[in-house]
XYZ file of C-alpha atoms in Angstrom:
398
model
C 216.602 101.027 81.664
C 217.764 101.918 84.895
C 220.337 103.764 86.442
C 222.417 100.386 87.450
C 221.996 98.944 84.158
C 222.855 102.177 82.757
C 226.408 102.389 84.147
C 227.330 99.242 83.564
C 226.548 99.045 80.123
C 228.444 102.660 79.449
C 231.425 100.370 81.329
C 231.061 97.530 79.262
C 231.350 100.241 76.395
C 234.494 102.113 78.039
C 235.914 98.923 78.593
C 235.466 97.572 74.724
C 236.592 101.075 73.634
C 239.669 100.668 75.576
C 240.583 97.242 74.390
C 240.633 98.189 70.781
C 242.948 101.172 70.977
C 245.386 99.112 73.140
C 245.283 96.266 70.508
C 245.711 99.374 67.609
C 248.880 100.654 69.724
C 250.249 97.121 68.766
C 249.459 97.031 65.461
C 248.856 100.588 63.599
C 251.233 103.545 63.795
C 251.183 106.988 62.698
C 249.079 108.954 60.389
C 246.650 105.563 60.786
C 246.795 105.617 64.272
C 246.429 109.052 64.752
C 243.066 109.010 62.514
C 241.115 105.642 64.036
C 241.939 107.574 67.414
C 240.115 110.430 66.826
C 237.337 109.204 66.062
C 237.683 106.903 69.209
C 237.643 110.164 71.210
C 234.374 111.285 69.417
C 232.708 108.092 70.786
C 233.808 106.472 73.689
C 231.636 108.237 76.425
C 232.946 110.493 78.640
C 232.855 111.200 82.430
C 231.816 114.460 82.149
C 228.616 113.551 79.789
C 227.162 111.034 81.937
C 223.854 112.474 84.146
C 224.135 113.379 87.335
C 223.175 111.895 90.489
C 219.070 111.807 89.892
C 218.194 110.310 92.801
C 215.995 113.316 95.373
C 215.293 113.079 99.433
C 212.306 113.602 100.421
C 210.425 113.857 103.993
C 207.384 111.739 104.037
C 206.444 111.358 107.747
C 207.541 114.013 110.335
C 207.202 113.948 114.560
C 205.534 110.770 114.291
C 205.202 109.237 117.198
C 205.247 105.633 115.459
C 205.925 104.530 112.457
C 203.913 100.950 110.526
C 206.591 99.159 107.953
C 205.142 96.414 106.239
C 206.386 94.695 102.640
C 207.545 91.859 101.005
C 211.310 90.992 100.524
C 212.126 93.645 102.361
C 216.236 94.556 103.339
C 216.638 96.178 106.051
C 220.130 97.679 107.041
C 221.265 99.925 110.657
C 223.315 102.750 110.478
C 226.707 101.631 109.340
C 225.137 99.141 106.581
C 224.464 96.079 108.986
C 221.642 93.929 107.942
C 219.297 93.450 110.604
C 216.630 90.542 110.969
C 213.087 92.228 110.779
C 209.933 90.166 109.758
C 207.459 92.284 108.440
C 205.177 94.041 109.351
C 206.919 95.628 112.129
C 206.788 99.218 114.657
C 209.284 101.655 114.659
C 208.843 103.475 117.918
C 211.112 107.149 118.924
C 214.223 106.480 121.379
C 216.120 108.328 123.330
C 218.569 109.654 120.295
C 217.382 106.336 118.557
C 214.657 104.383 116.663
C 213.612 101.474 118.282
C 212.230 97.678 116.760
C 211.300 95.443 119.402
C 213.090 96.860 122.183
C 216.152 97.316 120.520
C 217.823 100.693 119.500
C 219.229 101.572 116.597
C 220.485 105.341 115.276
C 219.141 104.767 111.803
C 216.789 102.131 109.846
C 217.155 102.337 105.888
C 214.950 99.895 104.444
C 214.651 98.925 100.935
C 212.889 96.681 98.786
C 212.564 94.410 95.843
C 209.260 96.392 94.703
C 207.888 99.257 97.066
C 208.080 99.506 101.110
C 204.691 100.508 102.500
C 205.180 103.434 105.485
C 201.951 103.634 107.267
C 200.286 101.594 105.001
C 201.471 104.046 101.388
C 203.348 102.672 99.166
C 207.072 103.818 98.329
C 209.285 103.106 96.015
C 213.353 103.322 96.388
C 214.281 103.171 100.128
C 212.906 104.723 103.028
C 215.088 105.762 106.008
C 214.010 106.228 109.882
C 216.089 108.659 111.868
C 215.217 109.889 115.341
C 213.900 113.840 115.096
C 213.681 116.428 117.696
C 209.223 115.364 118.046
C 209.331 111.464 117.531
C 210.568 110.166 114.165
C 211.529 111.347 110.759
C 210.826 109.195 107.589
C 212.966 110.007 104.462
C 211.670 108.611 101.067
C 214.929 108.362 98.985
C 214.289 107.436 95.106
C 215.087 107.918 91.671
C 214.167 112.090 90.623
C 212.027 110.524 87.198
C 210.504 107.782 89.549
C 209.501 110.393 92.091
C 207.612 112.624 89.494
C 205.411 109.955 88.049
C 204.044 109.442 91.641
C 203.877 113.207 92.259
C 201.125 113.845 89.021
C 198.447 112.860 90.168
C 198.827 114.235 93.429
C 199.038 117.668 92.253
C 196.760 117.877 89.042
C 195.258 114.911 87.587
C 196.835 112.652 84.872
C 193.412 112.261 83.257
C 193.935 116.044 81.930
C 195.301 116.786 78.326
C 198.535 115.051 78.163
C 200.358 118.724 77.422
C 198.985 120.069 80.466
C 200.393 116.946 82.722
C 203.909 117.188 81.379
C 204.203 121.229 81.212
C 203.693 119.969 85.141
C 206.009 117.397 85.075
C 208.443 119.621 83.798
C 208.052 122.668 86.304
C 207.580 119.497 88.900
C 210.867 118.602 87.747
C 212.503 121.889 87.648
C 210.998 122.615 90.917
C 212.930 119.379 93.020
C 216.361 120.052 91.428
C 216.509 123.699 92.609
C 215.175 122.864 96.247
C 218.115 119.959 96.375
C 220.840 122.197 94.966
C 219.734 124.819 97.870
C 219.195 122.141 100.701
C 222.251 119.789 98.991
C 223.551 119.653 103.078
C 219.965 119.089 104.458
C 218.644 115.925 105.529
C 216.148 115.977 103.002
C 215.756 117.967 99.759
C 211.687 118.068 99.666
C 208.664 117.939 102.343
C 205.623 115.954 100.818
C 203.126 118.763 101.432
C 202.088 121.962 99.978
C 204.994 123.546 101.732
C 207.507 121.783 98.868
C 205.561 119.730 95.950
C 202.624 117.153 97.183
C 203.170 113.558 97.537
C 201.922 110.007 98.437
C 204.206 107.979 97.060
C 203.357 105.484 94.313
C 200.187 104.585 94.949
C 198.158 107.054 92.575
C 200.541 107.136 90.032
C 199.326 105.470 86.205
C 200.613 105.422 82.473
C 199.778 109.056 81.926
C 202.034 110.536 84.490
C 204.278 108.237 83.068
C 204.055 108.986 79.583
C 204.085 112.611 80.272
C 207.308 112.031 82.759
C 209.107 110.028 80.062
C 208.364 111.905 77.129
C 210.105 115.062 79.140
C 212.657 113.333 80.711
C 215.100 115.110 81.724
C 213.777 118.548 80.957
C 213.746 121.612 83.177
C 213.308 125.511 83.076
C 216.643 127.764 82.798
C 216.990 131.413 82.655
C 220.416 132.844 82.266
C 221.994 129.132 82.146
C 220.658 128.441 85.891
C 217.434 126.017 86.835
C 214.994 128.359 88.226
C 212.594 128.455 91.183
C 209.390 126.948 89.203
C 206.833 128.286 91.651
C 203.225 127.589 90.745
C 199.571 127.139 92.554
C 196.043 125.849 91.666
C 194.232 128.655 90.313
C 195.138 132.575 89.837
C 191.552 134.195 89.107
C 193.107 135.781 86.048
C 196.094 136.781 86.883
C 198.944 135.323 88.083
C 201.621 137.326 90.918
C 205.026 138.769 91.259
C 207.076 136.912 93.151
C 208.129 139.859 95.184
C 204.275 140.580 96.163
C 204.784 136.999 98.203
C 208.459 136.382 99.595
C 210.129 139.910 98.767
C 211.924 138.337 96.180
C 211.897 139.982 92.703
C 212.606 137.518 89.727
C 212.570 138.387 85.905
C 210.526 135.334 85.321
C 208.170 135.332 87.906
C 206.670 139.479 87.108
C 203.085 137.877 86.788
C 201.099 137.842 83.372
C 197.346 138.097 82.434
C 195.782 134.378 82.743
C 191.809 134.351 81.483
C 192.232 130.528 81.041
C 191.906 129.674 84.526
C 188.317 131.739 84.977
C 185.950 128.329 84.025
C 186.998 126.257 86.249
C 185.295 125.370 89.378
C 187.500 126.365 92.009
C 187.845 130.078 90.040
C 185.397 131.726 92.328
C 185.108 130.780 96.760
C 183.056 132.102 99.711
C 183.940 130.998 103.143
C 181.912 131.815 106.296
C 183.420 132.135 109.363
C 182.749 133.336 113.096
C 184.506 136.275 114.477
C 184.988 134.093 118.008
C 186.780 131.307 115.767
C 188.980 133.984 113.992
C 190.403 135.092 117.080
C 191.280 131.715 118.394
C 193.618 131.199 115.527
C 194.971 134.525 115.701
C 195.541 133.865 119.665
C 197.009 129.815 119.331
C 199.752 131.952 116.907
C 200.678 134.032 119.320
C 199.050 137.185 118.028
C 197.827 139.363 120.835
C 194.233 140.040 119.583
C 191.430 140.141 121.717
C 187.426 141.313 121.219
C 187.757 141.479 117.541
C 184.613 143.187 116.285
C 185.555 143.763 112.355
C 187.748 142.320 109.860
C 188.348 144.931 106.570
C 190.239 144.303 103.103
C 193.637 146.508 103.314
C 195.679 148.336 100.138
C 195.767 145.540 97.097
C 198.889 145.573 95.246
C 199.247 145.737 91.307
C 198.055 142.728 90.650
C 195.033 142.945 92.622
C 195.904 140.944 95.826
C 195.835 142.325 99.078
C 199.247 143.450 100.755
C 197.642 143.892 104.299
C 194.163 142.770 106.236
C 193.199 145.376 109.038
C 192.067 143.912 111.957
C 189.374 146.002 114.467
C 189.525 144.651 118.241
C 188.994 146.448 121.702
C 191.488 147.114 122.178
C 192.650 148.985 118.705
C 193.408 147.949 114.972
C 196.037 145.275 113.570
C 197.146 145.554 111.017
C 198.248 141.773 109.355
C 200.090 140.767 105.752
C 197.962 139.252 103.270
C 199.790 136.008 103.124
C 200.429 135.822 107.123
C 196.082 136.594 107.276
C 195.511 133.511 105.255
C 198.288 131.486 106.821
C 196.829 131.813 110.990
C 193.286 131.092 108.922
C 194.065 128.193 106.909
C 195.427 128.092 103.289
C 192.888 125.807 102.557
C 189.942 128.289 104.060
C 191.439 131.455 102.433
C 192.198 129.759 99.073
C 193.734 133.294 97.848
C 194.828 136.809 98.996
C 192.167 138.301 96.788
C 188.921 138.710 98.206
C 186.455 141.390 100.089
C 185.164 140.551 103.026
C 181.797 141.249 104.562
C 181.422 141.902 108.702
C 177.724 141.347 110.606
C 176.316 139.311 113.294
C 179.938 138.071 114.632
C 180.650 136.405 111.336
C 182.638 137.215 108.393
C 181.750 136.237 104.886
C 184.874 136.365 102.513
C 184.370 136.447 98.953
C 187.425 135.342 96.808
C 188.439 134.574 93.467
C 191.763 132.345 92.392
C 193.347 129.541 94.145
C 197.082 129.493 95.903
C 199.702 131.883 96.140
C 199.412 132.899 92.555
C 202.996 132.997 91.950
C 204.632 130.896 88.396
C 202.227 128.547 86.694
C 198.116 128.312 86.685
C 197.900 124.793 86.950
C 194.170 125.036 85.517
C 195.150 127.594 83.406
C 197.633 125.205 81.877
C 195.012 122.696 81.236
C 192.727 125.046 79.485
C 195.544 126.489 77.364
C 195.995 122.780 76.413
C 192.806 122.604 75.166
C 192.901 125.135 73.335
C 195.875 123.393 71.295
C 199.337 125.253 73.030
C 202.032 122.624 73.530
C 203.646 122.025 77.173
C 206.873 124.445 75.688
C 204.267 127.076 74.915
C 203.034 126.997 78.204
C 205.648 126.842 80.473
C 207.143 130.072 77.926
C 204.061 132.100 78.938
C 204.184 131.481 82.309
C 207.641 131.896 82.703
C 208.856 134.330 80.067
C 212.162 134.389 79.020
C 213.048 131.204 80.317
C 214.463 128.769 77.699
C 214.328 124.788 78.333
C 216.959 122.638 78.786
C 217.687 119.218 79.335
C 219.766 119.660 83.530
C 222.821 117.202 82.454
C 223.111 119.574 79.732
C 223.510 122.535 82.271
C 226.950 123.085 82.891
């Protein structure tokens, strides 16, 4: 049932109950009325019991020089809700504090369709909102949270994994999204559509198993002391998940790190990368780091979970120490896949040998897959990676 249909049904029920109550007021009295009224109070839908706003706003395009829009039966409106007659396909260009279509300027365009809206060739449910940004165009996809989750599943893992692992992913993605929505409630959008938050490419690769996982966990989130947690997760921890304070400097009681041998058999548990010192130096300098004549890269001190707290760059002008996560960011998260690595330098090249993939905090996706294969259900998987948390329906949280 859609949110609109649900609201209409609840409204019709409420009107019916109110009309019955009015009739009772006319025809009964005393103790009989009191008994009937108490029964009605138990069954009448209350506003406080209605599910809260379940939409999410996701930035799907940022700083674009142009945006291509297509779809069937598009409904286009401008900033004040006035409809605009635009025949698809059409291109949107940035203007001076505006967006331009066919030379006409608008402060904002909102595009909806009976099925999906195509933005740069990708299909999205809900609506697409296009506004001017500091550099180009910003496109925000606003849609029901549960539909967002169905589209997200195959961007983060594979829905062909054991269903309990897929359900665990649905719960943590929902938990993460609602936590971010609360933290960014006054922002233009709640979520990025990249690894900065959660990877999301619309509804292109959604399927029945992703839908099943979302439906069977509908509304469920992880909580700690009554609040929705920061449900960080990653691909592969390499044997031990990380403590949140080692990455972001904030200690969270449910993110202290746990042992996890489940992910070590996966294909991305161990990795190796060879980079020239020249290429590394160029990346550092492009990021504004004053590095000249790089001759060596050395692992620094490791934290209690085995990951590097810092990396030492040896240059012709001396040594420079970088936090491990900053080093990984500058070289590229997809290149240096974790901060648990060793490095050997010879002949102007650095060979990095590492274990794990991602920041290591929270749920290990490949570990969750293996735990599901061994018979653990999604609630058990979640309680292992987020100790002390409680699974609740988010609309029950007060």
